[in-house]
């Protein structure tokens, strides 16, 4: 590897560490503020903590869109979603001594609404291919009006969570134990650190990708996705160790719902348009759908995630990574464009 590429690789590592630290401030402050305002556990995980831990992905899409590298940002979102669904629950399940507990609310509301989010984004891409076809075959242009479709669905999601919050009666008043001003300060500081780190991360990944001749979308699905998903992993593992399995799993599903329905449309709103390659998007969304079904299945069995099921999720992600490597290297005739 050339010296300049070694420098970029070092920047990726440093930026990942900075994202982790900034996200730690952001997420801990978000969680304490959610407790201060008396939000129920599922809403804490699915909205407050999830949006906080999703900020690295949002920042990635924004930076990529402003830099004219929208495929890199979208690839990071899709790859992060797959990483979150398979790796994070597995890591949380393995890190705890007991089985990771779920709940019917989590399985039947969060998981199924997330499946709906995947479907709506894929339908939005299909509408772009049908009504705004690109120059190449099976490409379409997602415009700002089309981006409003997933945003509207997220609005419905927030409304549902609001209803749950309105029906919730906090068991204990924690307001005396929390300094609101201090938590808001750390939240804003975390946002600033993440923005700076993500900008350097996206640039470094882009440089290495161009040097290696790898498509931006695939770089986003692998390197960027893993780097930006690290905060989500640490948050969920910590929650699982604190016997808060519902919050741990709700963070995963809520983060993915936010990423798909808000982060990608936000990038389109900034860039104006995004030309989606349906031939590449459909296989990735197929993997994401399969991963979601797998997680839903293992969570529904007795409403717990066992250690064996956790290792099964890890194995599924290993198969996904191997498939991406084989497709990218062109060792076999595959479905991903090269």
mmCIF file of C-alpha atoms in Angstrom:
data_model
loop_
_atom_site.group_PDB
_atom_site.id
_atom_site.type_symbol
_atom_site.label_atom_id
_atom_site.label_comp_id
_atom_site.label_asym_id
_atom_site.label_seq_id
_atom_site.Cartn_x
_atom_site.Cartn_y
_atom_site.Cartn_z
ATOM 1 C CA UNK A 1 0.000 0.000 0.000
ATOM 2 C CA UNK A 2 1.325 3.419 -0.980
ATOM 3 C CA UNK A 3 2.299 5.801 1.869
ATOM 4 C CA UNK A 4 -0.542 8.157 0.976
ATOM 5 C CA UNK A 5 -3.033 5.299 1.251
ATOM 6 C CA UNK A 6 -1.567 4.321 4.610
ATOM 7 C CA UNK A 7 -2.265 7.861 5.797
ATOM 8 C CA UNK A 8 -5.869 7.573 4.595
ATOM 9 C CA UNK A 9 -6.211 4.229 6.373
ATOM 10 C CA UNK A 10 -4.928 5.845 9.579
ATOM 11 C CA UNK A 11 -7.477 8.631 9.121
ATOM 12 C CA UNK A 12 -10.245 6.011 8.849
ATOM 13 C CA UNK A 13 -9.174 4.449 12.153
ATOM 14 C CA UNK A 14 -8.853 7.822 13.908
ATOM 15 C CA UNK A 15 -12.199 9.039 12.537
ATOM 16 C CA UNK A 16 -13.896 5.820 13.672
ATOM 17 C CA UNK A 17 -12.566 6.329 17.204
ATOM 18 C CA UNK A 18 -13.740 9.963 17.158
ATOM 19 C CA UNK A 19 -17.194 8.880 15.961
ATOM 20 C CA UNK A 20 -17.334 6.381 18.811
ATOM 21 C CA UNK A 21 -16.431 9.022 21.399
ATOM 22 C CA UNK A 22 -18.785 11.639 20.009
ATOM 23 C CA UNK A 23 -21.588 9.094 19.786
ATOM 24 C CA UNK A 24 -20.963 8.050 23.379
ATOM 25 C CA UNK A 25 -21.585 11.632 24.528
ATOM 26 C CA UNK A 26 -24.553 11.977 22.200
ATOM 27 C CA UNK A 27 -26.226 8.727 23.191
ATOM 28 C CA UNK A 28 -25.694 8.982 26.947
ATOM 29 C CA UNK A 29 -27.081 12.525 26.912
ATOM 30 C CA UNK A 30 -30.020 11.445 24.742
ATOM 31 C CA UNK A 31 -30.813 8.580 27.105
ATOM 32 C CA UNK A 32 -30.685 10.784 30.217
ATOM 33 C CA UNK A 33 -32.841 13.430 28.565
ATOM 34 C CA UNK A 34 -35.353 10.744 27.570
ATOM 35 C CA UNK A 35 -35.458 9.612 31.199
ATOM 36 C CA UNK A 36 -35.803 13.203 32.384
ATOM 37 C CA UNK A 37 -38.807 13.751 30.135
ATOM 38 C CA UNK A 38 -40.406 10.476 31.274
ATOM 39 C CA UNK A 39 -40.472 8.540 28.001
ATOM 40 C CA UNK A 40 -41.326 4.784 27.999
ATOM 41 C CA UNK A 41 -38.507 2.270 27.463
ATOM 42 C CA UNK A 42 -39.496 1.285 23.923
ATOM 43 C CA UNK A 43 -39.756 4.930 22.826
ATOM 44 C CA UNK A 44 -36.379 5.685 24.440
ATOM 45 C CA UNK A 45 -34.762 2.955 22.380
ATOM 46 C CA UNK A 46 -36.714 3.394 19.138
ATOM 47 C CA UNK A 47 -36.707 7.209 18.901
ATOM 48 C CA UNK A 48 -34.410 9.102 21.272
ATOM 49 C CA UNK A 49 -31.442 6.741 21.566
ATOM 50 C CA UNK A 50 -31.926 5.462 18.013
ATOM 51 C CA UNK A 51 -31.862 8.934 16.447
ATOM 52 C CA UNK A 52 -28.825 9.830 18.526
ATOM 53 C CA UNK A 53 -26.906 6.714 17.553
ATOM 54 C CA UNK A 54 -27.978 7.152 13.912
ATOM 55 C CA UNK A 55 -26.401 10.569 13.627
ATOM 56 C CA UNK A 56 -23.109 9.174 12.177
ATOM 57 C CA UNK A 57 -25.101 7.615 9.314
ATOM 58 C CA UNK A 58 -27.062 10.834 8.766
ATOM 59 C CA UNK A 59 -23.842 12.848 8.755
ATOM 60 C CA UNK A 60 -22.338 10.383 6.256
ATOM 61 C CA UNK A 61 -25.226 10.864 3.827
ATOM 62 C CA UNK A 62 -25.132 14.657 4.205
ATOM 63 C CA UNK A 63 -21.360 14.873 3.699
ATOM 64 C CA UNK A 64 -21.508 12.452 0.756
ATOM 65 C CA UNK A 65 -24.401 14.356 -0.848
ATOM 66 C CA UNK A 66 -22.628 17.703 -0.499
ATOM 67 C CA UNK A 67 -19.488 16.147 -1.994
ATOM 68 C CA UNK A 68 -21.335 14.638 -4.955
ATOM 69 C CA UNK A 69 -20.857 11.057 -3.722
ATOM 70 C CA UNK A 70 -24.450 10.101 -2.970
ATOM 71 C CA UNK A 71 -23.915 6.365 -3.765
ATOM 72 C CA UNK A 72 -21.237 6.250 -1.049
ATOM 73 C CA UNK A 73 -23.672 7.636 1.523
ATOM 74 C CA UNK A 74 -26.571 5.413 0.490
ATOM 75 C CA UNK A 75 -24.291 2.374 0.500
ATOM 76 C CA UNK A 76 -23.294 3.239 4.068
ATOM 77 C CA UNK A 77 -26.966 3.382 5.098
ATOM 78 C CA UNK A 78 -27.875 0.040 3.501
ATOM 79 C CA UNK A 79 -24.724 -1.666 4.770
ATOM 80 C CA UNK A 80 -25.227 -0.207 8.221
ATOM 81 C CA UNK A 81 -28.809 -1.497 8.257
ATOM 82 C CA UNK A 82 -27.603 -5.023 7.466
ATOM 83 C CA UNK A 83 -24.823 -4.712 10.063
ATOM 84 C CA UNK A 84 -27.279 -3.467 12.682
ATOM 85 C CA UNK A 85 -29.798 -6.237 12.087
ATOM 86 C CA UNK A 86 -27.273 -9.092 12.221
ATOM 87 C CA UNK A 87 -24.201 -8.011 14.203
ATOM 88 C CA UNK A 88 -25.607 -5.779 16.947
ATOM 89 C CA UNK A 89 -28.266 -8.171 18.348
ATOM 90 C CA UNK A 90 -25.707 -10.984 18.095
ATOM 91 C CA UNK A 91 -23.071 -8.987 19.986
ATOM 92 C CA UNK A 92 -25.609 -7.975 22.636
ATOM 93 C CA UNK A 93 -26.828 -11.556 23.006
ATOM 94 C CA UNK A 94 -23.317 -12.967 23.367
ATOM 95 C CA UNK A 95 -22.182 -10.217 25.769
ATOM 96 C CA UNK A 96 -24.844 -11.089 28.344
ATOM 97 C CA UNK A 97 -24.902 -14.121 30.631
ATOM 98 C CA UNK A 98 -28.630 -14.632 30.238
ATOM 99 C CA UNK A 99 -30.801 -14.729 27.143
ATOM 100 C CA UNK A 100 -31.600 -11.324 25.644
ATOM 101 C CA UNK A 101 -35.269 -10.638 26.332
ATOM 102 C CA UNK A 102 -37.590 -9.043 23.770
ATOM 103 C CA UNK A 103 -41.269 -8.113 24.099
ATOM 104 C CA UNK A 104 -44.446 -8.436 22.073
ATOM 105 C CA UNK A 105 -44.486 -4.673 21.511
ATOM 106 C CA UNK A 106 -40.974 -4.840 20.102
ATOM 107 C CA UNK A 107 -41.678 -7.805 17.837
ATOM 108 C CA UNK A 108 -45.132 -6.860 16.607
ATOM 109 C CA UNK A 109 -44.720 -3.082 16.343
ATOM 110 C CA UNK A 110 -41.050 -2.185 15.906
ATOM 111 C CA UNK A 111 -39.928 -5.160 13.818
ATOM 112 C CA UNK A 112 -42.955 -5.173 11.544
ATOM 113 C CA UNK A 113 -42.911 -1.398 11.082
ATOM 114 C CA UNK A 114 -39.271 -1.713 10.127
ATOM 115 C CA UNK A 115 -40.178 -4.312 7.495
ATOM 116 C CA UNK A 116 -42.685 -1.769 6.182
ATOM 117 C CA UNK A 117 -39.899 0.844 6.051
ATOM 118 C CA UNK A 118 -37.736 -1.440 3.889
ATOM 119 C CA UNK A 119 -40.662 -2.072 1.540
ATOM 120 C CA UNK A 120 -41.564 1.611 1.187
ATOM 121 C CA UNK A 121 -37.992 2.641 0.350
ATOM 122 C CA UNK A 122 -37.720 -0.132 -2.238
ATOM 123 C CA UNK A 123 -41.081 0.934 -3.717
ATOM 124 C CA UNK A 124 -39.801 4.526 -3.888
ATOM 125 C CA UNK A 125 -36.773 3.327 -5.866
ATOM 126 C CA UNK A 126 -39.045 1.314 -8.164
ATOM 127 C CA UNK A 127 -41.191 4.402 -8.814
ATOM 128 C CA UNK A 128 -38.041 6.297 -9.763
ATOM 129 C CA UNK A 129 -37.104 3.607 -12.296
ATOM 130 C CA UNK A 130 -40.645 3.604 -13.769
ATOM 131 C CA UNK A 131 -41.454 7.314 -13.871
ATOM 132 C CA UNK A 132 -38.007 8.945 -13.953
ATOM 133 C CA UNK A 133 -35.795 6.455 -15.824
ATOM 134 C CA UNK A 134 -32.085 7.158 -16.045
ATOM 135 C CA UNK A 135 -29.826 6.838 -19.047
ATOM 136 C CA UNK A 136 -28.688 3.305 -18.227
ATOM 137 C CA UNK A 137 -30.960 0.274 -18.046
ATOM 138 C CA UNK A 138 -32.736 -0.245 -14.721
ATOM 139 C CA UNK A 139 -31.735 3.137 -13.326
ATOM 140 C CA UNK A 140 -34.060 5.808 -12.044
ATOM 141 C CA UNK A 141 -33.808 9.296 -10.592
ATOM 142 C CA UNK A 142 -35.205 9.785 -7.087
ATOM 143 C CA UNK A 143 -36.445 13.365 -6.914
ATOM 144 C CA UNK A 144 -37.376 15.473 -3.916
ATOM 145 C CA UNK A 145 -41.121 14.684 -4.250
ATOM 146 C CA UNK A 146 -40.341 10.954 -4.249
ATOM 147 C CA UNK A 147 -38.096 11.419 -1.202
ATOM 148 C CA UNK A 148 -41.124 12.770 0.641
ATOM 149 C CA UNK A 149 -42.768 9.302 0.558
ATOM 150 C CA UNK A 150 -40.455 7.628 3.123
ATOM 151 C CA UNK A 151 -40.328 10.852 5.144
ATOM 152 C CA UNK A 152 -44.124 10.768 5.427
ATOM 153 C CA UNK A 153 -43.984 7.181 6.672
ATOM 154 C CA UNK A 154 -41.494 8.193 9.360
ATOM 155 C CA UNK A 155 -43.927 10.909 10.369
ATOM 156 C CA UNK A 156 -46.494 8.153 10.951
ATOM 157 C CA UNK A 157 -43.923 6.216 12.968
ATOM 158 C CA UNK A 158 -43.263 9.216 15.218
ATOM 159 C CA UNK A 159 -47.019 9.709 15.653
ATOM 160 C CA UNK A 160 -47.407 6.104 16.825
ATOM 161 C CA UNK A 161 -44.561 6.545 19.290
ATOM 162 C CA UNK A 162 -46.149 9.771 20.509
ATOM 163 C CA UNK A 163 -49.345 7.893 21.274
ATOM 164 C CA UNK A 164 -47.365 5.365 23.319
ATOM 165 C CA UNK A 165 -45.676 8.203 25.185
ATOM 166 C CA UNK A 166 -49.007 9.871 25.952
ATOM 167 C CA UNK A 167 -50.278 6.607 27.464
ATOM 168 C CA UNK A 168 -47.142 6.094 29.550
ATOM 169 C CA UNK A 169 -46.968 6.851 33.266
ATOM 170 C CA UNK A 170 -43.338 7.035 34.478
ATOM 171 C CA UNK A 171 -42.730 4.884 37.560
ATOM 172 C CA UNK A 172 -40.227 7.266 39.123
ATOM 173 C CA UNK A 173 -39.314 10.946 38.838
ATOM 174 C CA UNK A 174 -35.616 11.150 37.973
ATOM 175 C CA UNK A 175 -35.568 14.897 37.328
ATOM 176 C CA UNK A 176 -33.598 15.674 40.495
ATOM 177 C CA UNK A 177 -30.729 13.402 39.407
ATOM 178 C CA UNK A 178 -30.177 14.907 35.951
ATOM 179 C CA UNK A 179 -28.617 18.235 34.957
ATOM 180 C CA UNK A 180 -30.552 19.116 31.816
ATOM 181 C CA UNK A 181 -28.231 21.951 30.767
ATOM 182 C CA UNK A 182 -25.166 19.714 31.075
ATOM 183 C CA UNK A 183 -26.787 16.913 29.072
ATOM 184 C CA UNK A 184 -27.786 19.276 26.262
ATOM 185 C CA UNK A 185 -24.195 20.620 26.190
ATOM 186 C CA UNK A 186 -22.710 17.133 25.817
ATOM 187 C CA UNK A 187 -25.317 16.298 23.175
ATOM 188 C CA UNK A 188 -24.305 19.295 21.046
ATOM 189 C CA UNK A 189 -20.599 18.556 21.602
ATOM 190 C CA UNK A 190 -21.130 14.980 20.440
ATOM 191 C CA UNK A 191 -22.858 16.221 17.291
ATOM 192 C CA UNK A 192 -19.915 18.511 16.467
ATOM 193 C CA UNK A 193 -17.297 15.782 16.967
ATOM 194 C CA UNK A 194 -19.245 13.334 14.800
ATOM 195 C CA UNK A 195 -19.625 15.845 11.958
ATOM 196 C CA UNK A 196 -15.883 16.545 11.789
ATOM 197 C CA UNK A 197 -14.971 12.856 12.063
ATOM 198 C CA UNK A 198 -17.462 11.743 9.402
ATOM 199 C CA UNK A 199 -16.232 14.357 6.925
ATOM 200 C CA UNK A 200 -12.688 12.986 7.214
ATOM 201 C CA UNK A 201 -13.924 9.390 7.140
ATOM 202 C CA UNK A 202 -15.906 9.841 3.922
ATOM 203 C CA UNK A 203 -12.970 11.572 2.225
ATOM 204 C CA UNK A 204 -10.476 8.866 3.248
ATOM 205 C CA UNK A 205 -12.747 6.016 2.142
ATOM 206 C CA UNK A 206 -13.343 7.754 -1.189
ATOM 207 C CA UNK A 207 -9.603 8.126 -1.815
ATOM 208 C CA UNK A 208 -8.895 4.464 -1.067
ATOM 209 C CA UNK A 209 -11.857 3.347 -3.145
ATOM 210 C CA UNK A 210 -10.789 5.313 -6.203
ATOM 211 C CA UNK A 211 -7.252 3.975 -5.887
ATOM 212 C CA UNK A 212 -8.524 0.390 -5.673
ATOM 213 C CA UNK A 213 -11.161 0.864 -8.385
ATOM 214 C CA UNK A 214 -14.054 -0.178 -6.109
ATOM 215 C CA UNK A 215 -17.512 1.280 -6.626
ATOM 216 C CA UNK A 216 -18.587 3.896 -4.093
ATOM 217 C CA UNK A 217 -21.796 2.032 -3.227
ATOM 218 C CA UNK A 218 -19.900 -1.130 -2.270
ATOM 219 C CA UNK A 219 -17.391 0.888 -0.225
ATOM 220 C CA UNK A 220 -20.283 2.387 1.679
ATOM 221 C CA UNK A 221 -21.889 -1.025 2.251
ATOM 222 C CA UNK A 222 -18.697 -2.400 3.829
ATOM 223 C CA UNK A 223 -16.146 0.045 5.297
ATOM 224 C CA UNK A 224 -18.339 3.066 5.998
ATOM 225 C CA UNK A 225 -21.185 0.912 7.292
ATOM 226 C CA UNK A 226 -18.993 -0.850 9.850
ATOM 227 C CA UNK A 227 -17.375 2.407 11.006
ATOM 228 C CA UNK A 228 -20.636 4.288 11.483
ATOM 229 C CA UNK A 229 -22.389 1.315 13.120
ATOM 230 C CA UNK A 230 -19.842 1.017 15.928
ATOM 231 C CA UNK A 231 -21.735 3.455 18.220
ATOM 232 C CA UNK A 232 -24.986 1.522 17.779
ATOM 233 C CA UNK A 233 -23.156 -1.673 18.702
ATOM 234 C CA UNK A 234 -21.684 -0.259 21.906
ATOM 235 C CA UNK A 235 -25.015 1.277 22.974
ATOM 236 C CA UNK A 236 -26.946 -1.957 22.474
ATOM 237 C CA UNK A 237 -24.317 -4.094 24.209
ATOM 238 C CA UNK A 238 -24.277 -1.729 27.192
ATOM 239 C CA UNK A 239 -28.080 -1.762 27.408
ATOM 240 C CA UNK A 240 -28.114 -5.560 27.215
ATOM 241 C CA UNK A 241 -25.578 -5.854 30.048
ATOM 242 C CA UNK A 242 -27.777 -3.563 32.135
ATOM 243 C CA UNK A 243 -30.683 -6.023 31.665
ATOM 244 C CA UNK A 244 -32.465 -3.652 29.284
ATOM 245 C CA UNK A 245 -32.944 -6.056 26.398
ATOM 246 C CA UNK A 246 -35.968 -4.216 25.005
ATOM 247 C CA UNK A 247 -34.036 -0.929 24.771
ATOM 248 C CA UNK A 248 -31.065 -2.745 23.214
ATOM 249 C CA UNK A 249 -33.151 -4.306 20.443
ATOM 250 C CA UNK A 250 -35.439 -1.290 19.987
ATOM 251 C CA UNK A 251 -32.327 0.818 19.356
ATOM 252 C CA UNK A 252 -31.394 -1.451 16.447
ATOM 253 C CA UNK A 253 -34.821 -1.390 14.806
ATOM 254 C CA UNK A 254 -35.405 2.296 15.525
ATOM 255 C CA UNK A 255 -31.985 3.255 14.129
ATOM 256 C CA UNK A 256 -32.609 1.340 10.919
ATOM 257 C CA UNK A 257 -36.088 2.812 10.515
ATOM 258 C CA UNK A 258 -34.658 6.306 10.941
ATOM 259 C CA UNK A 259 -31.745 5.651 8.559
ATOM 260 C CA UNK A 260 -33.921 4.311 5.743
ATOM 261 C CA UNK A 261 -36.857 6.711 6.052
ATOM 262 C CA UNK A 262 -34.995 9.902 6.994
ATOM 263 C CA UNK A 263 -31.258 9.732 6.259
ATOM 264 C CA UNK A 264 -31.496 8.669 2.591
ATOM 265 C CA UNK A 265 -34.360 11.100 1.744
ATOM 266 C CA UNK A 266 -32.411 13.863 3.527
ATOM 267 C CA UNK A 267 -29.483 13.218 1.206
ATOM 268 C CA UNK A 268 -31.829 13.488 -1.789
ATOM 269 C CA UNK A 269 -33.247 16.771 -0.485
ATOM 270 C CA UNK A 270 -29.703 18.159 -0.227
ATOM 271 C CA UNK A 271 -28.392 16.810 -3.526
ATOM 272 C CA UNK A 272 -31.632 17.491 -5.424
ATOM 273 C CA UNK A 273 -31.703 14.088 -7.121
ATOM 274 C CA UNK A 274 -30.114 10.674 -6.809
ATOM 275 C CA UNK A 275 -29.813 8.184 -9.662
ATOM 276 C CA UNK A 276 -30.401 4.729 -8.225
ATOM 277 C CA UNK A 277 -29.087 1.599 -9.947
ATOM 278 C CA UNK A 278 -31.926 -0.878 -9.452
ATOM 279 C CA UNK A 279 -29.729 -3.796 -10.481
ATOM 280 C CA UNK A 280 -27.477 -3.082 -7.484
ATOM 281 C CA UNK A 281 -30.122 -1.870 -5.033
ATOM 282 C CA UNK A 282 -32.483 -4.854 -5.320
ATOM 283 C CA UNK A 283 -29.917 -7.536 -4.312
ATOM 284 C CA UNK A 284 -28.823 -5.436 -1.325
ATOM 285 C CA UNK A 285 -32.402 -4.837 -0.225
ATOM 286 C CA UNK A 286 -33.058 -8.526 -0.736
ATOM 287 C CA UNK A 287 -30.262 -9.281 1.739
ATOM 288 C CA UNK A 288 -31.657 -6.659 4.125
ATOM 289 C CA UNK A 289 -35.134 -8.168 3.902
ATOM 290 C CA UNK A 290 -33.791 -11.657 4.522
ATOM 291 C CA UNK A 291 -31.762 -10.437 7.507
ATOM 292 C CA UNK A 292 -34.850 -8.721 8.932
ATOM 293 C CA UNK A 293 -36.951 -11.868 8.557
ATOM 294 C CA UNK A 294 -34.204 -13.879 10.261
ATOM 295 C CA UNK A 295 -34.059 -11.462 13.210
ATOM 296 C CA UNK A 296 -37.850 -11.387 13.478
ATOM 297 C CA UNK A 297 -37.944 -15.197 13.543
ATOM 298 C CA UNK A 298 -35.321 -15.637 16.262
ATOM 299 C CA UNK A 299 -36.867 -12.892 18.406
ATOM 300 C CA UNK A 300 -40.327 -14.453 18.174
ATOM 301 C CA UNK A 301 -39.130 -17.796 19.527
ATOM 302 C CA UNK A 302 -40.097 -17.427 23.214
ATOM 303 C CA UNK A 303 -39.479 -13.653 22.864
ATOM 304 C CA UNK A 304 -35.780 -14.090 23.674
ATOM 305 C CA UNK A 305 -32.523 -14.170 21.743
ATOM 306 C CA UNK A 306 -30.431 -17.153 22.802
ATOM 307 C CA UNK A 307 -26.661 -17.499 22.474
ATOM 308 C CA UNK A 308 -27.041 -20.066 19.683
ATOM 309 C CA UNK A 309 -29.347 -17.717 17.764
ATOM 310 C CA UNK A 310 -26.816 -14.912 18.272
ATOM 311 C CA UNK A 311 -24.103 -16.984 16.632
ATOM 312 C CA UNK A 312 -26.504 -17.792 13.786
ATOM 313 C CA UNK A 313 -26.873 -14.048 13.137
ATOM 314 C CA UNK A 314 -23.076 -13.668 13.098
ATOM 315 C CA UNK A 315 -22.830 -16.508 10.609
ATOM 316 C CA UNK A 316 -25.396 -14.854 8.349
ATOM 317 C CA UNK A 317 -23.365 -11.626 8.317
ATOM 318 C CA UNK A 318 -20.185 -13.566 7.511
ATOM 319 C CA UNK A 319 -21.975 -15.068 4.501
ATOM 320 C CA UNK A 320 -23.058 -11.574 3.408
ATOM 321 C CA UNK A 321 -19.499 -10.191 3.623
ATOM 322 C CA UNK A 322 -18.128 -13.173 1.705
ATOM 323 C CA UNK A 323 -20.774 -12.646 -0.985
ATOM 324 C CA UNK A 324 -19.858 -8.957 -1.361
ATOM 325 C CA UNK A 325 -16.149 -9.803 -1.639
ATOM 326 C CA UNK A 326 -16.770 -12.488 -4.259
ATOM 327 C CA UNK A 327 -19.082 -10.217 -6.252
ATOM 328 C CA UNK A 328 -16.698 -7.245 -6.091
ATOM 329 C CA UNK A 329 -13.688 -9.336 -7.113
ATOM 330 C CA UNK A 330 -15.663 -10.808 -10.016
ATOM 331 C CA UNK A 331 -14.585 -14.342 -9.172
ATOM 332 C CA UNK A 332 -17.967 -15.685 -10.237
ATOM 333 C CA UNK A 333 -20.735 -14.401 -12.447
ATOM 334 C CA UNK A 334 -22.930 -12.549 -9.962
ATOM 335 C CA UNK A 335 -25.769 -10.079 -9.802
ATOM 336 C CA UNK A 336 -23.906 -6.978 -8.649
ATOM 337 C CA UNK A 337 -22.613 -4.710 -11.416
ATOM 338 C CA UNK A 338 -18.850 -4.333 -11.465
#
